[in-house]
Each structure stands twice: as C-alpha cells, then as structure tokens.
Tab-separated table of C-alpha atoms in Angstrom:
chain	number	residue	atom	x	y	z
I	21	MET	CA	143.740	126.887	125.430
I	22	THR	CA	144.304	125.593	121.848
I	23	THR	CA	142.089	123.895	119.732
I	24	THR	CA	143.084	122.057	116.646
I	25	ALA	CA	141.529	122.801	113.443
I	26	PRO	CA	139.283	120.287	112.158
I	27	PRO	CA	141.021	117.867	109.184
I	28	HIS	CA	140.267	119.105	105.885
I	29	PRO	CA	137.786	116.754	103.980
I	30	ALA	CA	139.646	114.706	100.983
I	31	ASP	CA	138.992	115.988	97.564
I	32	PRO	CA	136.208	113.811	95.860
I	33	VAL	CA	138.653	112.774	93.156
I	34	ASP	CA	141.142	111.776	95.656
I	35	GLU	CA	138.960	110.076	98.363
I	36	ILE	CA	139.526	106.183	98.653
I	37	PRO	CA	136.005	104.317	99.102
I	38	PRO	CA	135.763	101.175	101.179
I	39	ALA	CA	137.230	98.462	99.279
I	40	ARG	CA	133.669	96.722	98.535
I	41	GLN	CA	132.814	100.031	97.180
I	42	LEU	CA	135.653	100.281	95.148
I	43	ALA	CA	135.180	96.839	93.597
I	44	ALA	CA	131.411	97.255	92.642
I	45	PHE	CA	132.273	100.789	91.341
I	46	GLY	CA	135.296	99.689	89.243
I	47	LEU	CA	133.416	96.556	88.045
I	48	GLN	CA	130.548	99.043	86.682
I	49	HIS	CA	133.268	100.851	84.597
I	50	VAL	CA	134.456	98.018	83.074
I	51	LEU	CA	131.165	96.587	81.958
I	52	ALA	CA	130.273	100.218	80.667
I	53	MET	CA	133.697	100.318	78.420
I	54	TYR	CA	134.146	96.532	77.721
I	55	ALA	CA	132.346	96.149	74.477
I	56	GLY	CA	133.833	99.085	72.968
I	57	ALA	CA	137.302	97.963	74.282
I	58	VAL	CA	137.209	94.428	72.462
I	59	ALA	CA	135.412	95.730	69.495
I	60	VAL	CA	138.586	97.428	68.041
I	61	PRO	CA	140.944	94.065	67.825
I	62	LEU	CA	137.782	92.226	66.726
I	63	ILE	CA	137.130	94.278	63.655
I	64	VAL	CA	140.963	94.859	62.875
I	65	GLY	CA	141.783	91.069	63.249
I	66	SER	CA	138.293	89.807	61.197
I	67	ALA	CA	139.515	92.294	58.602
I	68	MET	CA	142.991	90.796	58.230
I	69	LYS	CA	141.502	86.959	58.322
I	70	LEU	CA	143.524	86.117	61.750
I	71	SER	CA	142.819	82.839	63.042
I	72	PRO	CA	140.367	82.356	66.297
I	73	ALA	CA	143.742	81.804	68.243
I	74	ASP	CA	145.491	85.256	67.047
I	75	LEU	CA	142.268	87.105	67.528
I	76	ALA	CA	141.418	85.739	71.270
I	77	TYR	CA	145.274	87.100	71.618
I	78	LEU	CA	144.594	90.353	70.103
I	79	ILE	CA	141.712	90.559	72.617
I	80	THR	CA	143.632	89.783	75.847
I	81	ALA	CA	146.484	91.891	74.836
I	82	ASP	CA	144.153	94.737	74.338
I	83	LEU	CA	142.470	94.393	77.648
I	84	LEU	CA	145.863	93.995	79.624
I	85	VAL	CA	147.147	97.279	78.117
I	86	CYS	CA	143.745	99.032	78.609
I	87	GLY	CA	144.147	98.265	82.178
I	88	ILE	CA	147.720	99.561	82.503
I	89	ALA	CA	146.958	102.655	80.402
I	90	THR	CA	144.229	103.596	82.866
I	91	LEU	CA	146.299	102.908	85.627
I	92	ILE	CA	148.881	105.620	84.064
I	93	GLN	CA	146.074	107.988	83.498
I	94	CYS	CA	144.532	107.740	87.140
I	95	VAL	CA	147.277	107.042	89.401
I	96	GLY	CA	150.076	109.190	87.327
I	97	PHE	CA	153.802	109.405	88.064
I	98	TRP	CA	155.904	112.079	87.408
I	99	ARG	CA	154.457	114.194	84.212
I	100	PHE	CA	152.291	111.005	82.919
I	101	GLY	CA	148.835	110.990	83.710
I	102	VAL	CA	145.848	113.498	84.290
I	103	ARG	CA	144.873	112.263	87.501
I	104	LEU	CA	141.107	112.313	87.254
I	105	PRO	CA	138.670	109.201	86.793
I	106	ILE	CA	139.331	108.477	83.232
I	107	MET	CA	139.312	105.379	81.592
I	108	GLN	CA	141.781	104.312	78.710
I	109	GLY	CA	140.735	101.997	75.571
I	110	CYS	CA	141.306	101.691	72.119
I	111	THR	CA	140.503	104.526	69.535
I	112	PHE	CA	137.975	103.711	66.638
I	113	ALA	CA	139.423	106.555	64.924
I	114	ALA	CA	142.285	104.365	64.125
I	115	VAL	CA	140.226	101.217	62.690
I	116	SER	CA	140.105	102.206	59.141
I	117	PRO	CA	143.717	103.057	58.545
I	118	MET	CA	144.883	99.968	60.520
I	119	VAL	CA	142.491	97.884	58.290
I	120	LEU	CA	144.026	99.734	55.072
I	121	ILE	CA	147.605	99.094	56.227
I	122	GLY	CA	147.043	95.566	57.553
I	123	THR	CA	145.217	94.346	54.242
I	124	THR	CA	147.493	96.010	51.685
I	125	GLY	CA	150.858	94.221	52.363
I	126	GLY	CA	152.132	95.594	55.721
I	127	GLY	CA	150.450	93.589	57.931
I	128	LEU	CA	150.459	93.706	61.766
I	129	PRO	CA	154.140	94.624	61.909
I	130	ALA	CA	153.691	97.573	59.883
I	131	ILE	CA	150.618	98.508	62.111
I	132	TYR	CA	152.622	98.249	65.164
I	133	GLY	CA	155.527	100.373	63.792
I	134	SER	CA	153.091	103.271	62.859
I	135	VAL	CA	151.373	103.104	66.310
I	136	ILE	CA	154.755	103.365	68.039
I	137	VAL	CA	155.992	106.498	66.259
I	138	ALA	CA	152.375	108.010	66.524
I	139	GLY	CA	152.640	107.321	70.595
I	140	LEU	CA	155.937	108.879	70.454
I	141	ALA	CA	154.496	111.972	68.318
I	142	ILE	CA	151.722	112.337	71.161
I	143	MET	CA	153.979	112.458	74.103
I	144	LEU	CA	156.311	115.335	71.914
I	145	LEU	CA	153.117	117.329	71.008
I	146	ALA	CA	151.529	116.991	74.539
I	147	PRO	CA	152.829	120.393	75.755
I	148	VAL	CA	151.544	122.131	72.751
I	149	PHE	CA	148.116	120.811	73.037
I	150	GLY	CA	148.283	122.012	77.103
I	151	ARG	CA	148.964	125.480	75.922
I	152	LEU	CA	145.655	125.355	73.628
I	153	LEU	CA	143.413	125.065	76.531
I	154	ARG	CA	142.659	128.585	76.472
I	155	PHE	CA	140.674	127.954	73.282
I	156	PHE	CA	138.200	125.917	75.417
I	157	PRO	CA	135.911	128.091	77.154
I	158	PRO	CA	132.451	127.371	78.342
I	159	LEU	CA	131.117	128.008	74.961
I	160	VAL	CA	133.497	125.468	73.467
I	161	THR	CA	133.555	122.857	76.477
I	162	GLY	CA	129.808	122.578	76.699
I	163	THR	CA	129.193	122.121	72.915
I	164	VAL	CA	132.235	119.507	72.813
I	165	ILE	CA	130.853	117.567	75.583
I	166	LEU	CA	127.106	117.693	74.188
I	167	ILE	CA	128.367	116.503	70.955
I	168	ILE	CA	130.320	113.492	72.480
I	169	GLY	CA	127.146	112.753	74.210
I	170	ILE	CA	125.015	112.589	70.923
I	171	SER	CA	127.658	110.876	69.071
I	172	LEU	CA	127.612	107.906	71.845
I	173	LEU	CA	123.840	107.493	71.758
I	174	PRO	CA	123.581	105.509	68.318
I	175	VAL	CA	126.293	103.157	69.879
I	176	ALA	CA	123.579	102.393	72.783
I	177	GLY	CA	120.900	102.198	70.056
I	178	ASN	CA	122.615	99.429	68.493
I	179	TRP	CA	123.593	97.542	71.678
I	180	ALA	CA	120.082	97.917	72.490
I	181	ALA	CA	118.835	96.536	68.959
I	182	GLY	CA	120.920	93.697	69.359
I	183	GLY	CA	124.310	94.450	68.281
I	184	VAL	CA	125.680	95.458	64.674
I	185	GLY	CA	125.865	92.548	62.746
I	186	SER	CA	123.662	90.222	64.860
I	187	LYS	CA	121.175	87.932	63.103
I	188	ASP	CA	118.148	89.115	65.413
I	189	PHE	CA	119.218	92.999	65.009
I	190	GLY	CA	116.042	95.119	65.892
I	191	GLN	CA	113.751	92.029	67.314
I	192	PRO	CA	111.175	93.519	69.878
I	193	LYS	CA	112.476	91.258	72.463
I	194	ASN	CA	116.155	92.609	72.079
I	195	LEU	CA	114.483	96.174	72.658
I	196	ALA	CA	112.097	94.898	75.403
I	197	LEU	CA	115.391	93.760	77.280
I	198	ALA	CA	117.079	96.698	76.763
I	199	LEU	CA	113.897	98.906	78.009
I	200	PHE	CA	113.780	96.315	80.929
I	201	VAL	CA	117.478	97.194	81.855
I	202	LEU	CA	116.847	100.997	81.446
I	203	LEU	CA	113.752	100.904	84.145
I	204	VAL	CA	115.872	98.945	86.386
I	205	VAL	CA	118.704	101.514	86.311
I	206	LEU	CA	116.181	104.291	86.993
I	207	GLY	CA	114.172	102.468	89.505
I	208	VAL	CA	117.605	101.725	91.366
I	209	GLN	CA	118.736	105.193	90.959
I	210	ARG	CA	115.628	106.617	92.219
I	211	PHE	CA	114.338	104.439	94.757
I	212	ALA	CA	117.335	102.419	96.063
I	213	PRO	CA	119.560	103.699	99.230
I	214	ALA	CA	122.521	105.606	98.435
I	215	PHE	CA	125.085	103.047	98.072
I	216	LEU	CA	122.896	100.909	95.419
I	217	SER	CA	122.152	104.067	93.451
I	218	ARG	CA	125.545	104.787	92.924
I	219	ILE	CA	125.881	101.372	91.361
I	220	ALA	CA	122.647	101.643	89.419
I	221	VAL	CA	124.262	100.514	86.167
I	222	LEU	CA	126.015	97.644	87.764
I	223	THR	CA	122.872	96.403	89.142
I	224	GLY	CA	120.627	96.754	86.142
I	225	ILE	CA	123.219	94.851	84.066
I	226	ALA	CA	123.355	92.346	86.468
I	227	VAL	CA	119.618	92.106	86.569
I	228	GLY	CA	119.376	92.151	83.154
I	229	LEU	CA	121.958	89.150	82.874
I	230	VAL	CA	119.787	87.195	85.193
I	231	VAL	CA	116.747	87.808	83.099
I	232	ALA	CA	118.688	86.995	79.537
I	233	VAL	CA	120.110	83.722	80.532
I	234	PRO	CA	116.881	81.771	80.884
I	235	PHE	CA	115.395	83.564	77.631
I	236	GLY	CA	118.048	82.660	75.416
I	237	PHE	CA	119.873	85.713	74.675
I	238	THR	CA	123.642	84.251	75.874
I	239	ASP	CA	125.143	81.289	76.918
I	240	PHE	CA	128.381	80.836	78.675
I	241	GLY	CA	129.600	78.008	76.420
I	242	ALA	CA	132.714	80.144	75.467
I	243	VAL	CA	133.842	80.294	78.918
I	244	ALA	CA	134.587	76.673	79.083
I	245	ASP	CA	136.831	76.775	76.122
I	246	ALA	CA	138.649	79.979	77.170
I	247	ASP	CA	142.282	79.509	78.894
I	248	TRP	CA	142.501	80.044	82.777
I	249	ALA	CA	146.076	82.193	82.050
I	250	GLY	CA	147.590	84.039	79.039
I	251	ILE	CA	150.814	86.521	78.846
I	252	SER	CA	150.932	88.909	76.198
I	253	THR	CA	154.596	89.025	75.079
I	254	PRO	CA	156.152	91.844	73.261
I	255	PHE	CA	156.391	91.754	69.261
I	256	HIS	CA	154.354	88.457	69.420
I	257	PHE	CA	153.400	89.133	65.880
I	258	GLY	CA	157.092	89.921	64.670
I	259	THR	CA	159.208	93.036	64.535
I	260	PRO	CA	157.614	96.225	63.918
I	261	ALA	CA	157.768	97.659	60.437
I	262	PHE	CA	158.345	101.244	59.986
I	263	GLU	CA	156.697	102.270	56.488
I	264	ALA	CA	156.344	105.841	55.671
I	265	SER	CA	152.943	105.739	54.464
I	266	ALA	CA	151.537	103.867	57.535
I	267	ILE	CA	153.214	106.229	59.869
I	268	VAL	CA	151.976	109.481	58.074
I	269	SER	CA	148.047	107.931	58.201
I	270	MET	CA	148.943	107.094	62.059
I	271	LEU	CA	149.850	110.496	62.650
I	272	VAL	CA	146.461	112.123	61.503
I	273	VAL	CA	144.914	109.727	63.860
I	274	ALA	CA	147.133	110.920	66.541
I	275	LEU	CA	146.207	114.412	66.057
I	276	VAL	CA	142.329	113.229	66.210
I	277	THR	CA	142.624	111.102	69.413
I	278	MET	CA	144.349	114.176	71.073
I	279	THR	CA	141.572	116.112	70.198
I	280	GLU	CA	138.976	113.938	71.379
I	281	THR	CA	140.786	113.274	74.664
I	282	THR	CA	141.102	116.793	75.269
I	283	GLY	CA	137.346	116.769	75.068
I	284	ASP	CA	137.153	113.980	77.420
I	285	LEU	CA	139.557	115.414	80.033
I	286	ILE	CA	137.426	118.604	80.060
I	287	ALA	CA	134.307	116.831	80.453
I	288	VAL	CA	135.761	115.106	83.363
I	289	GLY	CA	137.089	118.002	84.737
I	290	GLU	CA	133.689	119.792	84.877
I	291	LEU	CA	131.824	116.780	86.147
I	292	THR	CA	134.429	116.411	88.920
I	293	GLY	CA	134.850	119.860	89.907
I	294	ARG	CA	138.702	119.892	89.380
I	295	LYS	CA	138.926	121.710	86.428
I	296	VAL	CA	141.602	120.810	83.699
I	297	GLN	CA	144.477	122.896	83.741
I	298	PRO	CA	147.345	123.365	81.012
I	299	ARG	CA	149.720	121.232	82.825
I	300	SER	CA	147.318	118.560	83.730
I	301	LEU	CA	145.966	118.297	80.075
I	302	SER	CA	149.633	117.854	78.886
I	303	ASP	CA	149.882	115.280	81.568
I	304	GLY	CA	147.029	113.279	80.502
I	305	LEU	CA	148.132	113.706	76.713
I	306	ARG	CA	151.470	112.542	77.522
I	307	ALA	CA	150.030	109.502	79.212
I	308	ASP	CA	147.869	108.651	76.146
I	309	GLY	CA	151.284	108.709	74.055
I	310	LEU	CA	152.947	106.200	76.523
I	311	SER	CA	150.175	104.022	76.564
I	312	THR	CA	150.058	104.169	72.586
I	313	VAL	CA	153.722	103.208	72.423
I	314	LEU	CA	153.034	100.325	75.064
I	315	GLY	CA	150.136	99.085	72.654
I	316	GLY	CA	152.413	98.797	69.696
I	317	VAL	CA	155.203	96.885	71.767
I	318	PHE	CA	152.492	94.726	73.130
I	319	ASN	CA	150.359	93.599	70.229
I	320	THR	CA	147.506	96.330	70.427
I	321	PHE	CA	146.588	99.523	69.075
I	322	PRO	CA	146.331	103.283	70.050
I	323	TYR	CA	144.819	104.377	73.215
I	324	THR	CA	142.728	107.327	74.048
I	325	ALA	CA	140.349	108.420	76.868
I	326	TYR	CA	136.802	106.540	76.867
I	327	ALA	CA	133.716	108.880	76.878
I	328	GLN	CA	131.353	106.012	77.673
I	329	ASN	CA	132.961	106.244	81.170
I	330	VAL	CA	132.682	110.153	81.193
I	331	GLY	CA	128.871	109.779	81.477
I	332	LEU	CA	128.979	107.183	84.270
I	333	VAL	CA	130.953	109.467	86.410
I	334	GLY	CA	128.163	112.083	85.631
I	335	MET	CA	125.242	109.755	86.486
I	336	THR	CA	126.703	108.097	89.698
I	337	ARG	CA	128.391	111.072	90.871
I	338	VAL	CA	131.197	108.820	92.062
I	339	ARG	CA	134.475	111.144	91.363
I	340	SER	CA	137.207	109.141	93.027
I	341	ARG	CA	140.148	108.224	90.517
I	342	TRP	CA	140.851	105.309	92.675
I	343	VAL	CA	137.626	103.643	91.578
I	344	VAL	CA	138.678	103.970	88.062
I	345	ALA	CA	142.200	102.802	88.935
I	346	THR	CA	140.398	99.617	90.656
I	347	ALA	CA	138.800	99.216	87.275
I	348	GLY	CA	142.132	99.248	85.545
I	349	GLY	CA	143.086	96.617	87.836
I	350	ILE	CA	140.133	94.406	86.989
I	351	LEU	CA	141.213	95.086	83.338
I	352	VAL	CA	144.581	93.842	83.811
I	353	LEU	CA	143.317	90.723	85.678
I	354	LEU	CA	141.084	89.886	82.654
I	355	GLY	CA	143.901	90.204	80.276
I	356	LEU	CA	145.708	87.976	82.235
I	357	LEU	CA	142.785	85.427	83.162
I	358	PRO	CA	141.195	84.785	79.584
I	359	LYS	CA	138.551	83.068	81.257
I	360	LEU	CA	137.443	86.055	83.032
I	361	GLY	CA	137.236	87.814	80.181
I	362	ALA	CA	134.693	85.281	78.418
I	363	VAL	CA	132.383	85.682	81.228
I	364	VAL	CA	132.197	89.320	80.864
I	365	ALA	CA	131.867	89.089	77.043
I	366	ALA	CA	129.059	86.845	77.410
I	367	ILE	CA	126.802	89.643	78.562
I	368	PRO	CA	124.258	90.323	75.789
I	369	ALA	CA	124.170	93.715	73.873
I	370	PRO	CA	120.796	94.855	74.854
I	371	VAL	CA	122.103	94.681	78.313
I	372	LEU	CA	124.688	97.060	77.726
I	373	GLY	CA	122.373	99.061	75.362
I	374	GLY	CA	119.839	99.539	78.010
I	375	ALA	CA	122.392	100.996	80.677
I	376	GLY	CA	124.330	103.011	77.805
I	377	LEU	CA	121.222	105.054	76.996
I	378	VAL	CA	121.246	106.292	80.625
I	379	MET	CA	125.067	106.856	80.532
I	380	PHE	CA	125.678	108.628	77.123
I	381	GLY	CA	122.280	110.734	77.717
I	382	THR	CA	123.977	112.000	80.898
I	383	VAL	CA	127.168	113.071	78.949
I	384	ALA	CA	124.905	115.209	76.619
I	385	ALA	CA	122.936	116.682	79.454
I	386	SER	CA	126.062	117.645	81.083
I	387	GLY	CA	127.049	119.468	77.955
I	388	LEU	CA	123.951	121.607	78.329
I	389	ARG	CA	124.359	122.025	81.927
I	390	THR	CA	128.055	123.733	81.025
I	391	LEU	CA	126.450	125.912	77.882
I	392	SER	CA	124.008	127.101	80.530
I	393	GLN	CA	126.738	129.072	81.944
I	394	VAL	CA	126.937	130.914	78.259
I	395	ASP	CA	125.152	133.951	77.204
I	396	PHE	CA	123.470	133.740	74.152
I	397	LYS	CA	121.901	137.414	74.278
I	398	GLY	CA	123.361	140.011	71.772
I	399	ASN	CA	126.027	137.691	70.475
I	400	SER	CA	126.887	134.918	67.872
I	401	ASN	CA	127.034	132.018	70.521
I	402	LEU	CA	124.097	130.391	69.244
I	403	THR	CA	125.473	130.088	65.641
I	404	VAL	CA	128.869	128.620	66.983
I	405	VAL	CA	126.617	125.969	68.864
I	406	ALA	CA	124.426	125.167	66.131
I	407	VAL	CA	126.881	124.780	63.532
I	408	SER	CA	129.210	122.809	65.716
I	409	VAL	CA	126.682	120.763	66.770
I	410	ALA	CA	125.721	119.906	63.259
I	411	MET	CA	128.910	119.401	62.017
I	412	GLY	CA	129.491	116.722	65.023
I	413	VAL	CA	126.437	114.949	64.463
I	414	LEU	CA	126.703	114.807	60.377
I	415	PRO	CA	129.170	111.710	60.317
I	416	VAL	CA	127.092	109.866	62.913
I	417	GLY	CA	123.671	110.359	61.347
I	418	VAL	CA	125.311	109.978	57.526
I	419	PRO	CA	128.535	107.760	57.934
I	420	THR	CA	128.934	107.715	54.088
I	421	ALA	CA	129.049	111.504	53.932
I	422	TYR	CA	132.781	111.773	53.402
I	423	GLU	CA	133.305	108.744	51.530
I	424	LYS	CA	134.588	110.593	48.221
I	425	PHE	CA	137.041	112.334	50.113
I	426	PRO	CA	140.794	111.791	50.896
I	427	ASP	CA	141.696	108.840	53.693
I	428	TRP	CA	143.227	111.809	55.860
I	429	PHE	CA	140.194	113.722	55.533
I	430	GLN	CA	137.956	111.072	56.414
I	431	THR	CA	140.076	110.086	59.352
I	432	VAL	CA	139.480	113.522	60.881
I	433	MET	CA	135.726	114.226	59.642
I	434	ASN	CA	134.245	110.781	60.292
I	435	SER	CA	134.925	111.356	64.135
I	436	GLY	CA	131.882	113.514	65.108
I	437	ILE	CA	133.760	114.642	68.347
I	438	SER	CA	136.854	115.647	66.676
I	439	ALA	CA	134.646	117.193	63.824
I	440	GLY	CA	132.460	119.006	66.187
I	441	CYS	CA	135.284	120.236	68.558
I	442	LEU	CA	137.429	121.592	65.535
I	443	THR	CA	134.268	123.525	64.379
I	444	ALA	CA	133.475	124.962	67.887
I	445	ILE	CA	137.208	126.206	68.326
I	446	VAL	CA	137.383	127.934	64.868
I	447	LEU	CA	133.885	129.878	65.050
I	448	ASN	CA	134.594	130.947	68.540
I	449	LEU	CA	137.938	132.370	67.319
I	450	LEU	CA	136.074	133.684	64.435
I	451	PHE	CA	132.805	135.447	66.222
I	452	ASN	CA	134.502	136.263	69.734
I	453	HIS	CA	138.254	136.804	69.183
I	454	LEU	CA	138.727	138.687	66.000
I	455	PRO	CA	138.041	142.357	65.625
I	456	ALA	CA	134.403	142.974	64.847
I	457	LYS	CA	133.338	145.164	61.781
I	458	ALA	CA	133.107	149.016	62.374
I	459	GLY	CA	130.007	150.055	63.749
I	460	PRO	CA	128.087	152.011	66.287
I	461	ALA	CA	129.012	150.990	69.757
I	462	LEU	CA	126.369	149.036	71.685
I	463	PRO	CA	125.289	149.497	75.314
I	464	ALA	CA	127.712	148.204	77.642
I	465	SER	CA	125.195	145.680	78.969
I	466	VAL	CA	124.575	143.947	75.713
I	467	GLY	CA	126.230	140.712	75.534
I	468	LEU	CA	127.557	140.013	79.086
I	469	PRO	CA	127.335	136.996	81.155
I	470	VAL	CA	123.902	137.137	83.317
I	471	GLY	CA	125.300	137.406	86.805
I	472	GLY	CA	128.240	139.697	88.061
I	473	GLY	CA	130.124	136.836	89.412
I	474	GLU	CA	130.321	134.599	86.664
I	475	GLU	CA	133.344	134.603	84.356
I	476	PRO	CA	132.718	136.067	80.969
I	477	VAL	CA	131.949	133.585	78.246
I	478	GLY	CA	134.244	133.055	75.549
I	479	THR	CA	137.355	133.654	77.744
I	480	SER	CA	138.954	130.796	79.707
I	481	PRO	CA	139.155	130.559	83.650
I	482	GLU	CA	142.835	131.780	83.152
I	483	GLU	CA	142.262	134.601	81.222
I	484	ALA	CA	139.352	135.825	83.350
I	485	ALA	CA	141.203	135.350	86.573
I	486	GLY	CA	141.931	138.940	87.848
I	487	ALA	CA	140.600	140.863	85.566
I	488	GLU	CA	139.491	144.167	86.584
I	489	ALA	CA	137.153	144.508	83.485
I	490	PRO	CA	134.770	142.086	81.646
I	491	SER	CA	136.578	140.591	78.621
I	492	THR	CA	135.108	141.786	75.210
I	493	ALA	CA	135.278	138.110	74.073
I	494	GLU	CA	131.728	138.203	74.648
I	495	ALA	CA	130.680	141.826	74.786
I	496	PRO	CA	129.944	143.848	71.967
I	497	ARG	CA	133.172	144.647	69.835
I	498	THR	CA	133.749	147.937	68.317
I	499	ALA	CA	136.555	149.044	65.672
I	500	GLU	CA	137.811	151.772	67.819
I	501	ALA	CA	138.989	149.894	70.887
I	502	PRO	CA	139.554	146.380	70.589
I	503	SER	CA	140.501	144.666	73.323
I	504	THR	CA	143.420	141.993	73.641
I	505	ALA	CA	140.710	139.176	73.563
I	506	GLU	CA	139.927	140.496	70.053
I	507	THR	CA	143.467	140.182	69.118
I	508	PRO	CA	143.738	137.267	66.266
I	509	ARG	CA	145.242	134.412	68.039
I	510	THR	CA	147.400	131.485	66.715
I	511	ALA	CA	147.846	128.345	68.258
C-alpha cells in the first residue's frame, strides 16, 4: 500500500492570497508609498516652474512607471527582478542633482538623458554589487536596517505635523489626528480578527480619512477637475540630451541608489525568511536599472526600492510578493486614470503620519532584531554599530551639515542610508577582517557567537556554510595565525 506524501506548503513569498485580500493588502502598500512617490515629480517640477498641466503629467507618468517597476521587481523575468515583496518609487537622492540640471539650462531633456545613461550603468554594475554581498554580515545588515528605520521616522513626523510647507504645520489638531490614526492601527492589530489585523494600516488610514473630512482636513475638489484617462507617451518633453556634467552627477546618484537598494533588499529578505543571495541581489539591481531607463523614456526619474514598504511587510507579516505585485497593478491604474490618483492624493498628511510612525518604527525594530544575532563581547562590534548609526543619523538630524562640500559628496553623504551603510562596511572590514595587532592570544571562547548553532558574526552565510571551525572574523585575532577572514579584501 502506497501513501501519497502531503504537498509541501507554498513558500510564503510565493503564496497567492485570495483576491479580496490581494486587493486590500495591495492598496495598503500603495497608500504607504504614495506621498513619497508623487513628492519627487512635485519638487522637481515646481523648481523648474512647470505649468500645472505639466506637473500633473509628471505625476501620472511617475505613478505609471512606479507600477511597472514594481511588477518587474516582484514578478520578474529572466535575470530582472529580485522576486520579493518590494515596492519601487522615485529616489529622493536624485532630487538635488535633477533640480540643478533642470534649472541651469539643460531642462527636462538633459535630465532624461542622464537618467537613461544612469539606468544602463546600473544594469552593467549589478553583477559587481551582487559579488559584494559577502560584505553584508548580520553586523552590517542589522545596522543598515536600523538606520533605514531611523532615517524614515522624520518623514512620518513631518506628515503627522501636517506636511512640510503646509500653512498649519505643527498645529495640535494635526498631531491629534495622527495620534488617533496611530491608536486605531494599534487597536486593530491587537484586538481585531487575523485578517483585519493584517490590514491594520489600511484600516487606520480609512478611519482617519472618515474623521478628517468633516473636520476640514481635506476636500475632494481636485477630483472633479482631474481627467478620467491619461496616457504617458515616450519623450513627451522632447528628445533626451546627453550632457557630460549631467551624466556624471546622475552616475553618482546611481551608486547611491544601488547602495540603498542593497540595504532594502537585504532587509526584506530578513523579514520574509528568504535571504538575498548574490544572484538575486544582482537581479534586483538590474531591475532597478531597467526601471530607471524606462523612467528616462517615459518622462519620469530614477527608481529604487522603497523603504517605507519594508516596514509594512514586517508589521503585517504578509510576505507574499504577489500582494506587492497587485500594488504595482494599482499604481498602473492610478497612472492611467488621473481621477483615481486625485482621490488617493486627497488623503491628508496627518493620517499618513500616524500610520507611518508604526511602519517606520517597525523597520528600526527589525534592525535591532538582526543585531541580536551579533556577539558584542570581547570585540569592537559595538563601535561599528555606534559610529555607523551616528553617520547615518547626522544628515537626518542636521540636513545642512555638508552644504559646504562638493555636490558629489553631498549626494552620497546627505543620504543617511548610504552614509551609514558605507560606514558600516568599512568599519566591519577594519575591525573584523584586517589582521590584528600583534599581542598575546586570548582564550578561544572570547568573542565567539553565543550558542553553538549560530554562524559567526562578521561573516556572511555563504562564508560560514560548511566551515569546520568558527571563522575568526569575530573571534580574537592574533598576529601569528591569521585566518582567511583576516586577509584584507577588496571589492
């Protein structure tokens, strides 16, 4: 008598929830990133003094390509797409260079020419970044995820206060509405049935919107003025112009966004239980490059993974990439139907702020959870975390700290995520991989990870796999017998 083995349960990342859950979870992701997605075209377009019609065109084009980029990243084809629940949106790292390019004579054609070149460069460099994954052990990844969360919290704070530039910024009524939404999100997550608890953010935003309308926080007048349909055509603002100075600036942005995306992909891999490998990292970065090329063709800007939605994955514990793919489909609809986009745009900033405090705080907490795997006894790991977090928070707390430095330096260091990530990588190499000073050997037990089943901190999973003896990347070092982990490495 033969028995049939029970089917293996689907990987949570590949699981397809029922249609109603897909729609609800997907809409939740859209609401979490919408404000950030439309901010970049608004800032760049306003700085270039574009007409309201051109601004509206930039926004709809951005939403359309956001959706396409998200579908490429989540669904994937050939060697494009990490196939994890990752939302894509315009990167803020490119805002300052694009404003400079657009307002100094080059205009939008020069911006789009440099964006196309940057996208091609990202696709070419993707395999190189994939091989750098070994420089992201739990010590570095946990620190980077923590910095991502901390860097996002001021965004939620500005939303809660009413949105940067609003006339009533900081009014108690704005903070009260944000607090109300925060309490609704927490209450739903704690006391509601399982399905509702997974859409706690969406529920909080919906309830907050219902409360906001009668109290005059928003109105839907712009919805009536919006068109029902709009299609973005390639090179709407003219044939791209390829200017050397603009291209150099955008290539620096490309390196920054690749660093940020690497941190985001690793964070989502940790949250979903499907850790990113060198090949999948290359595929994810290659998708970023393709999306950026599409952005240059369809009148929008460089694309990157959105850290806002990383927190939502961790908070809701919904790990399906098809949920985020559904969100990408919703963004495509918003890009093709401007009237729907106007409805979403009417959600007041304090409502988003209350939900953002939970989501972005979840990202930071996830970083702490990853760092809990790290041994901090008898080594310099605490110094690595401390200095990296300090460098990551500096541009967030003091945005003008680097304003006297060259533009390329500001582009790199004004991003707290890239500044903290680069610092963590360099310090981990300095303290855990370079040969130590000569001195008496310490007891073998000092500095090793707690618990015999965990991999040594300071090495990647690939390096630790199959090792018969603990790596000395976290163990005490002596000058007499350095291990291969102590040999200086180059990228």
